Coordinates of C-alpha atoms in Angstrom, one line a residue:
M34 CA 201.7 94.9 96.4
L35 CA 201.7 98.5 97.6
E36 CA 204.8 100.4 96.5
T37 CA 206.0 102.6 99.3
V38 CA 208.0 105.8 99.1
F39 CA 210.7 105.4 101.8
N40 CA 210.4 101.8 102.8
L41 CA 212.5 102.2 105.9
P42 CA 214.1 99.2 107.5
L43 CA 212.1 97.7 110.4
Q44 CA 214.6 98.9 113.1
Q45 CA 214.0 102.6 112.0
R46 CA 210.2 102.4 111.9
Q47 CA 208.2 103.9 114.7
N48 CA 205.4 101.9 116.3
I49 CA 202.4 104.2 115.8
A50 CA 198.9 103.9 117.2
I51 CA 195.9 105.6 115.6
I52 CA 192.8 105.8 117.8
G53 CA 189.6 106.0 115.8
A54 CA 188.9 104.5 112.4
G55 CA 186.7 107.3 110.9
A56 CA 187.7 109.5 108.0
M57 CA 190.7 111.1 109.7
G58 CA 192.1 108.0 111.3
V59 CA 191.7 105.9 108.1
S60 CA 193.2 108.7 105.9
T61 CA 196.2 109.1 108.2
A62 CA 196.8 105.3 108.3
C63 CA 196.6 105.1 104.5
I64 CA 199.1 108.0 104.0
L65 CA 201.6 106.4 106.5
A66 CA 201.2 103.1 104.7
R67 CA 202.1 104.7 101.4
L68 CA 205.2 106.3 103.0
G69 CA 206.5 103.0 104.5
I70 CA 207.9 104.5 107.6
A71 CA 206.0 102.9 110.5
K72 CA 204.3 99.9 112.0
V73 CA 200.7 101.3 112.2
S74 CA 198.0 99.9 114.5
V75 CA 194.5 101.3 114.4
F76 CA 192.2 100.9 117.4
E77 CA 188.4 101.1 116.8
A78 CA 186.0 100.8 119.6
E79 CA 183.2 99.5 117.3
S80 CA 183.1 96.5 115.1
K81 CA 183.5 98.5 111.9
I82 CA 185.6 101.3 110.5
F83 CA 183.4 104.4 109.8
N84 CA 181.0 103.1 112.5
K85 CA 177.4 104.4 112.6
N86 CA 178.0 106.6 115.7
G87 CA 180.9 108.5 114.2
A88 CA 180.8 112.0 112.7
S89 CA 182.3 110.7 109.4
L90 CA 179.3 108.5 108.4
N91 CA 176.7 111.1 109.6
N92 CA 177.9 113.9 107.4
T93 CA 175.9 115.6 104.6
G94 CA 179.0 115.6 102.4
I95 CA 179.1 119.2 101.4
L96 CA 182.7 120.4 100.8
H97 CA 182.5 124.0 102.1
H98 CA 184.2 127.0 100.6
F99 CA 181.5 129.6 100.6
V100 CA 179.2 129.6 103.7
Y101 CA 181.9 130.9 106.1
G102 CA 182.9 133.6 103.6
A103 CA 182.7 136.5 106.0
H104 CA 186.1 135.4 107.2
K105 CA 188.4 135.6 104.2
K106 CA 191.1 133.6 105.8
T107 CA 188.7 130.7 106.4
L108 CA 187.3 131.1 102.9
E109 CA 190.7 130.8 101.4
H110 CA 191.7 127.9 103.6
L111 CA 188.6 125.8 102.9
F112 CA 188.9 126.6 99.2
K113 CA 192.5 125.1 99.2
Q114 CA 191.2 122.1 101.1
S115 CA 188.4 121.4 98.7
I116 CA 190.7 121.6 95.8
L117 CA 193.0 119.1 97.4
F118 CA 190.1 116.8 98.2
K119 CA 188.9 116.9 94.6
K120 CA 192.4 116.2 93.3
L121 CA 193.0 113.2 95.5
M122 CA 189.5 111.6 95.5
P123 CA 188.1 109.7 92.5
E124 CA 185.5 111.5 90.4
Y125 CA 182.8 109.0 91.2
V126 CA 182.5 110.1 94.8
F127 CA 181.0 113.5 93.9
V128 CA 177.3 114.2 93.4
D129 CA 176.8 117.9 92.5
S130 CA 179.2 120.1 90.6
H131 CA 177.7 123.3 92.0
V132 CA 175.7 124.5 95.0
N133 CA 173.0 127.2 95.1
Y134 CA 173.0 129.6 97.9
L135 CA 169.7 131.4 98.8
V136 CA 169.8 134.5 101.0
P137 CA 166.5 134.9 102.9
N138 CA 165.6 138.5 103.6
E139 CA 164.7 138.2 107.2
I140 CA 165.3 140.4 110.3
G141 CA 168.7 139.7 111.7
N142 CA 170.1 138.0 108.6
T143 CA 173.7 139.0 108.2
A144 CA 174.1 136.9 105.1
I145 CA 177.4 135.2 106.1
N146 CA 177.2 135.8 109.9
Q147 CA 179.1 139.0 109.9
E148 CA 177.7 142.5 109.8
G149 CA 178.5 144.5 106.7
I150 CA 179.4 141.5 104.6
T151 CA 176.9 140.5 101.9
Y152 CA 176.8 137.3 99.7
K153 CA 178.0 139.5 96.8
D154 CA 181.1 140.5 98.8
V155 CA 181.8 136.8 99.5
A156 CA 181.3 136.0 95.8
A157 CA 183.9 138.6 94.8
S158 CA 186.3 137.4 97.5
L159 CA 186.1 133.8 96.3
V160 CA 186.8 134.7 92.7
E161 CA 189.7 136.8 93.8
I162 CA 191.1 133.9 95.8
Y163 CA 190.7 131.6 92.8
Q164 CA 192.4 134.1 90.5
Q165 CA 195.4 134.3 92.9
H166 CA 195.5 130.6 93.2
L167 CA 195.8 130.1 89.4
K168 CA 198.6 132.6 89.3
N169 CA 200.6 130.4 91.6
Y170 CA 199.4 127.0 90.4
H171 CA 198.6 127.3 86.7
N172 CA 197.4 123.7 86.2
E173 CA 194.9 123.6 89.0
T174 CA 191.9 124.7 87.0
I175 CA 189.6 122.3 88.9
F176 CA 186.7 124.9 89.0
G177 CA 187.2 126.1 85.4
K178 CA 187.6 129.8 84.7
P179 CA 187.5 132.2 87.7
E180 CA 184.6 134.1 86.3
D181 CA 182.6 130.9 86.1
L182 CA 183.2 130.0 89.8
V183 CA 180.4 132.2 91.2
K184 CA 177.3 133.5 89.4
I185 CA 174.8 135.9 90.8
L186 CA 171.3 134.5 90.1
A187 CA 168.5 136.6 88.7
Q188 CA 165.0 136.3 90.2
E189 CA 163.9 134.1 87.3
A190 CA 166.7 131.6 88.0
I191 CA 165.7 131.5 91.7
K192 CA 162.1 130.4 91.0
P193 CA 162.9 126.8 90.0
L194 CA 164.8 126.3 93.2
L195 CA 161.5 126.9 95.0
G196 CA 159.7 124.4 92.9
N197 CA 157.7 127.1 91.1
F198 CA 155.5 127.7 94.1
D199 CA 154.3 131.3 94.5
A200 CA 157.8 132.7 94.5
G201 CA 156.5 136.2 95.0
K202 CA 155.6 135.3 98.6
Q203 CA 159.1 134.0 99.2
D204 CA 161.2 136.8 100.7
I205 CA 164.5 135.9 99.1
A206 CA 167.0 138.7 98.9
G207 CA 169.2 137.1 96.3
A208 CA 171.1 133.9 95.4
V209 CA 174.3 132.7 93.9
K210 CA 175.4 129.6 92.1
V211 CA 178.8 128.4 93.2
R212 CA 181.0 125.7 91.7
Q213 CA 181.4 123.6 94.7
F214 CA 181.4 119.9 95.3
V215 CA 179.1 117.7 97.3
L216 CA 180.6 114.4 98.4
N217 CA 178.5 111.3 98.0
I218 CA 179.0 109.9 101.5
A219 CA 178.0 106.3 100.5
E220 CA 180.5 106.2 97.6
Y221 CA 183.2 107.9 99.7
V222 CA 182.8 105.4 102.6
C223 CA 182.8 102.5 100.2
H224 CA 186.0 103.8 98.6
M225 CA 187.8 104.3 101.9
I226 CA 186.7 100.9 103.3
N227 CA 188.0 99.3 100.1
L228 CA 191.3 101.2 100.4
F229 CA 191.7 100.5 104.1
N230 CA 191.0 96.7 103.6
F231 CA 193.6 96.7 100.8
I232 CA 196.4 98.1 103.0
V233 CA 195.4 95.7 105.8
R234 CA 195.6 92.7 103.5
E235 CA 199.0 93.9 102.3
N236 CA 200.1 94.0 106.0
F237 CA 200.9 97.7 106.0
V238 CA 198.4 98.4 108.9
D239 CA 196.9 96.3 111.7
I240 CA 193.3 97.0 112.7
H241 CA 191.9 96.1 116.1
Y242 CA 188.1 96.1 116.2
N243 CA 186.1 96.3 119.5
N244 CA 189.2 97.7 121.2
E245 CA 188.4 100.8 123.2
V246 CA 191.3 102.9 124.5
S247 CA 190.4 103.7 128.0
N248 CA 193.5 105.5 129.1
I249 CA 196.7 107.0 127.7
A250 CA 199.8 107.4 129.9
I251 CA 203.4 108.5 129.4
N252 CA 206.3 106.5 130.8
S253 CA 210.0 107.1 130.5
Q254 CA 210.3 104.9 127.3
N255 CA 207.1 105.6 125.3
F256 CA 203.3 106.0 125.4
E257 CA 201.2 103.4 127.2
L258 CA 197.6 102.6 126.1
K259 CA 195.2 100.8 128.2
I260 CA 192.8 98.8 126.0
N261 CA 189.3 97.7 127.2
H262 CA 190.4 98.6 130.7
N263 CA 192.8 95.6 130.8
N264 CA 195.5 95.1 128.2
Q265 CA 198.4 97.5 128.0
L266 CA 200.3 98.3 124.8
Y267 CA 203.2 100.6 124.1
F268 CA 203.8 103.0 121.2
D269 CA 206.3 105.6 120.1
T270 CA 203.7 107.9 118.6
I271 CA 199.9 108.2 119.1
V272 CA 197.4 109.9 116.9
N273 CA 194.1 110.3 118.7
A274 CA 191.4 110.8 116.0
G275 CA 188.6 109.4 118.1
Y276 CA 186.2 112.4 118.1
A277 CA 183.3 110.5 119.7
K278 CA 184.6 107.8 122.0
G279 CA 187.9 109.7 122.2
L280 CA 186.2 112.2 124.4
G281 CA 186.2 109.6 127.1
I282 CA 190.0 109.7 127.2
P283 CA 191.7 112.5 129.1
I284 CA 194.8 113.9 127.4
P285 CA 198.0 112.9 129.2
E286 CA 199.0 115.1 132.1
L287 CA 202.0 117.0 130.7
K288 CA 204.6 118.6 133.0
F289 CA 206.1 122.0 132.1
E290 CA 203.3 122.7 129.7
Q291 CA 200.0 124.5 130.2
Y292 CA 196.7 123.7 128.5
I293 CA 194.4 126.6 128.0
E294 CA 191.9 125.2 125.5
G295 CA 189.1 122.8 125.9
N296 CA 186.6 121.2 123.5
L297 CA 183.2 122.3 122.5
V298 CA 181.1 119.1 122.0
K299 CA 177.9 119.3 120.0
L300 CA 175.1 116.8 119.2
K301 CA 174.0 117.6 115.7
V302 CA 171.1 116.1 113.6
Y303 CA 169.7 116.3 110.1
G304 CA 167.0 114.5 108.3
L305 CA 167.3 112.0 105.4
Y306 CA 164.4 112.1 102.9
K307 CA 163.2 110.7 99.6
I308 CA 161.5 112.3 96.7
P309 CA 158.1 110.5 96.3
S310 CA 156.9 109.7 92.8
D311 CA 153.9 112.1 93.0
L312 CA 156.2 115.0 93.9
K313 CA 158.4 114.1 90.9
K314 CA 155.4 114.2 88.6
Q315 CA 154.3 117.5 90.1
F316 CA 157.7 119.2 89.9
P317 CA 159.9 117.1 87.5
E318 CA 162.8 119.7 87.8
I319 CA 163.3 118.6 91.4
D320 CA 164.4 115.1 90.4
K321 CA 166.1 116.0 87.1
S322 CA 167.8 119.3 87.6
F323 CA 167.8 120.2 91.3
Y324 CA 171.2 121.0 92.8
S325 CA 172.1 121.1 96.4
T326 CA 170.8 124.4 97.9
M327 CA 172.0 126.1 101.0
L328 CA 170.2 128.9 102.9
I329 CA 172.4 131.7 104.3
R330 CA 171.1 133.4 107.3
G331 CA 171.9 133.8 111.0
Q332 CA 171.4 130.1 111.4
Y333 CA 171.8 128.4 108.0
G334 CA 170.1 125.3 106.6
G335 CA 170.0 123.5 103.4
I336 CA 168.9 120.6 101.1
I337 CA 171.8 118.5 100.0
K338 CA 171.7 116.0 97.2
V339 CA 173.3 112.9 98.8
G340 CA 172.8 110.4 96.1
Y341 CA 170.6 107.3 95.5
D342 CA 167.5 109.4 95.3
H343 CA 168.0 110.8 98.8
L344 CA 168.1 114.4 100.1
A345 CA 169.7 115.5 103.4
I346 CA 168.0 118.4 105.0
F347 CA 169.3 120.4 107.9
S348 CA 167.7 123.4 109.5
G349 CA 169.7 125.9 111.6
R350 CA 167.1 126.0 114.3
E351 CA 167.1 122.3 114.7
Y352 CA 170.6 121.3 113.7
N353 CA 172.4 121.8 117.0
Q354 CA 170.6 119.8 119.7
A355 CA 173.0 119.9 122.6
E356 CA 176.4 121.2 123.5
L357 CA 178.9 121.2 126.3
D358 CA 182.2 122.9 126.7
F359 CA 185.0 121.2 128.8
P360 CA 188.8 120.7 128.7
L361 CA 189.9 117.3 127.8
A362 CA 192.2 117.1 130.8
E363 CA 189.1 116.8 133.1
T364 CA 187.6 113.6 134.3
P365 CA 186.5 111.4 131.3
K366 CA 183.0 112.0 130.1
N367 CA 180.7 109.5 128.3
I368 CA 178.9 112.3 126.4
P369 CA 178.6 110.6 123.0
R370 CA 177.0 107.4 124.2
E371 CA 174.7 109.2 126.6
W372 CA 173.6 111.7 124.0
L373 CA 173.1 109.2 121.2
D374 CA 171.3 106.7 123.4
N375 CA 169.1 109.2 125.1
F376 CA 168.1 111.4 122.2
E377 CA 164.4 111.7 123.1
K378 CA 165.1 112.6 126.7
I379 CA 167.6 115.3 125.7
T380 CA 165.4 116.9 123.0
G381 CA 161.9 116.2 124.3
R382 CA 160.9 114.9 120.9
T383 CA 161.0 111.6 119.1
E384 CA 163.1 111.1 116.0
A385 CA 159.9 111.0 113.8
E386 CA 158.8 114.4 115.3
M387 CA 162.2 115.9 114.7
L388 CA 162.1 114.7 111.0
S389 CA 158.8 116.5 110.5
T390 CA 160.0 119.6 112.3
I391 CA 163.2 119.9 110.1
K392 CA 161.1 119.4 106.9
Q393 CA 158.5 122.0 108.0
D394 CA 161.1 124.6 109.0
I395 CA 163.0 124.4 105.6
S396 CA 159.7 124.5 103.7
R397 CA 159.3 128.2 104.8
W398 CA 161.9 128.9 102.1
I399 CA 161.7 125.9 99.8
P400 CA 158.0 124.9 99.9
W401 CA 158.2 121.6 98.1
A402 CA 160.3 120.2 100.9
K403 CA 157.1 119.5 102.9
G404 CA 156.2 116.9 100.3
L405 CA 159.3 114.7 100.9
E406 CA 159.1 111.3 102.4
N407 CA 160.7 110.8 105.8
I408 CA 163.5 108.2 105.8
K409 CA 165.5 108.6 109.1
L410 CA 167.2 111.0 111.4
K411 CA 171.0 111.1 111.3
K412 CA 172.8 112.0 114.5
A413 CA 176.5 112.7 115.2
V414 CA 178.7 114.1 118.0
Q415 CA 181.1 116.7 116.7
V416 CA 184.0 118.4 118.5
Y417 CA 185.3 121.9 118.0
P418 CA 188.3 123.4 119.8
G419 CA 187.5 126.4 121.9
R420 CA 187.8 128.0 125.4
K421 CA 184.1 128.9 125.4
T422 CA 180.9 128.2 123.6
T423 CA 181.3 129.3 120.0
D424 CA 179.1 129.6 116.9
E425 CA 179.7 127.7 113.7
V426 CA 181.7 130.5 112.1
D427 CA 184.0 130.9 115.1
A428 CA 184.6 127.2 115.1
A429 CA 185.4 127.1 111.4
K430 CA 188.0 129.8 111.8
R431 CA 190.1 127.3 113.8
D432 CA 190.1 124.6 111.1
D433 CA 193.6 125.4 109.9
N434 CA 195.2 123.7 112.9
P435 CA 194.5 120.0 113.0
I436 CA 196.9 119.4 115.9
R437 CA 195.3 120.8 119.1
Y438 CA 197.3 119.0 121.7
L439 CA 200.9 118.0 121.0
Y440 CA 203.4 116.3 123.4
H441 CA 207.0 115.6 122.4
H442 CA 208.3 112.5 124.1
K443 CA 212.0 112.4 124.8
N444 CA 212.2 109.2 122.6
G445 CA 211.4 111.3 119.6
G446 CA 207.7 110.2 119.3
K447 CA 204.7 112.5 119.7
Y448 CA 201.2 112.4 121.1
I449 CA 198.8 114.2 118.7
H450 CA 195.2 114.9 119.6
I451 CA 193.0 116.0 116.7
P452 CA 189.9 118.0 117.4
G453 CA 186.9 117.8 115.0
F454 CA 186.7 119.9 111.8
K455 CA 184.9 120.0 108.5
L456 CA 184.9 116.9 106.2
T457 CA 186.4 119.3 103.6
S458 CA 189.6 119.4 105.7
I459 CA 190.2 115.7 106.1
P460 CA 192.8 115.0 103.4
Y461 CA 194.6 118.4 104.0
N462 CA 194.8 117.9 107.8
A463 CA 195.8 114.2 107.5
F464 CA 198.8 115.3 105.5
Q465 CA 199.6 118.0 108.1
V466 CA 199.5 115.4 110.8
V467 CA 201.8 113.0 108.8
L468 CA 204.2 115.9 108.3
E469 CA 204.4 116.4 112.0
I470 CA 205.2 112.7 112.4
L471 CA 207.8 112.9 109.6
S472 CA 209.6 115.7 111.5
T473 CA 210.6 113.2 114.1
Y474 CA 212.4 111.1 111.5
V475 CA 214.2 114.3 110.3
C476 CA 215.2 115.2 113.9
Q477 CA 216.7 111.7 114.4
G478 CA 218.6 111.8 111.1
I479 CA 216.7 108.9 109.6
L480 CA 215.3 111.1 106.8
T481 CA 216.5 114.4 105.5
Q482 CA 214.2 117.4 105.1
E483 CA 215.0 117.3 101.4
Q484 CA 213.7 113.7 101.2
V485 CA 210.5 114.7 103.0
D486 CA 210.0 117.9 100.9
K487 CA 210.3 115.9 97.7
H488 CA 207.1 114.0 98.5
I489 CA 205.1 116.3 101.0
T490 CA 205.6 119.9 101.7
I491 CA 203.5 123.0 102.6
D492 CA 204.6 126.1 100.7
Q493 CA 204.4 129.8 101.7
N494 CA 200.8 129.9 100.5
Q495 CA 199.8 127.1 102.8
H496 CA 199.3 124.9 99.7
I497 CA 200.2 121.2 100.1
I498 CA 202.5 120.0 97.3
L499 CA 202.6 116.3 96.8
S500 CA 204.7 114.0 94.6
P501 CA 202.9 111.9 92.0
E502 CA 203.4 108.9 94.3
M503 CA 201.7 110.6 97.3
E504 CA 198.8 111.8 95.2
Y505 CA 197.8 108.2 95.1
A506 CA 197.9 107.7 98.9
L507 CA 194.2 107.9 99.3
G508 CA 193.4 105.5 96.5
K509 CA 193.2 107.6 93.4
N510 CA 194.1 104.5 91.2
L511 CA 192.1 102.0 93.2
S512 CA 189.5 99.9 91.3
Q513 CA 185.9 100.4 92.6
L514 CA 184.1 97.6 94.4
R515 CA 181.4 95.9 92.4
V516 CA 178.0 97.6 92.7
S517 CA 176.6 94.6 94.7
E518 CA 179.5 95.0 97.2
R519 CA 178.9 98.7 97.5
E520 CA 175.2 98.2 98.0
K521 CA 176.0 95.6 100.7
I522 CA 178.2 98.2 102.6
I523 CA 175.5 100.9 102.3
D524 CA 173.0 98.6 103.8
E525 CA 175.2 97.1 106.5
W526 CA 176.6 100.4 107.6
G527 CA 173.2 102.0 107.5
I528 CA 174.3 105.0 105.4
Y529 CA 170.8 105.5 103.8

């Protein structure tokens, strides 16, 4: 039986709907279950949580805290988020303990997408951020000593990353090795499915599969959801975490408030590859000692070690295949389904051709990549908040606000629409959303601010402080599924 923190009586519990059962929706549901403050219903348009069309399942798993380093605020925020992720998630979900960053010396390369900032400047900033963090939180030495967090690599150390091809011809300006985590998406998804199924069995959350929310309305008493264009259900609070299908739902028309921001929607792709036996024999260090490697340039790319003998490769020139900027209040659009179902028409290339193109492009810098075996192309629709088309860095700068659209109902409930953001941010932002929900209980006098702060609070450094009970909200103490069960999920969900 799950031990809850507050365990409010039924008459004081809100009726909360969560739209979308990807990483954000499931994480929020699990935290609410641990708190024991609400009757939670999750609506998923597909037949599974973490469905194959969602952004969560189609992520390379890198927990960023370096590549956007030209913006120190973003660097610091993602650093805090990755520390929280590591603290809350079991050890087994991580693949690499560090990531190599190569800096190609090509025309127009600004290293970290900002003129005048070099990779060495970012390295120094990251160490400084970590030093300050340890002054405030002495026990959070997750990355070891500050001086070990980032290492500038000598030219000799760069050669093995290139597979010992003729490195003299590779115009690499420099490289750093950063202590940074890469999430094993397969193990992470298996863990979250296991955790979610547990809280469902314990009757702390209701899950409704094949239930697409087609409309959200506001009435005098609460929020009204139209399900599958037919049934109508009513809730005190709604959390819309449906990044893909959720784009088909216009935000409620709010009186006396003005919306100025829309959403930038992108179709992104990367390739999944396997190291063939002949390549392992030719370059054994690739299989035994290769760490995830990112390329920093105007449009970055990388080779990410994603577990189970697979590598994910994304190339900046091929990563972003389509985008559209529009406000959510407009007429609903069926972008995700159209883009995913008509990939060849949109791009002018088959998936096999795209796999080869990605591999060929990255081999300009890491030559052995051309010898990898094609597995499949991974596609996802991602959403970024923005008034106009933005680049990756500009989008990342906005990650610190998970609540883009917020409506306060007179009954004390809220409508919260969450835009997309980095996987790194999921636990951090899920707790922020839950804090927003908890504020309604404080306003109604059901809980005191002191009671809330005892278990979840954000301090003056924007660091989330959790009680020991809440540190287990995302399954820190949950037993792993058997290997056979995890392999079944990996196969059925089509992760690799």
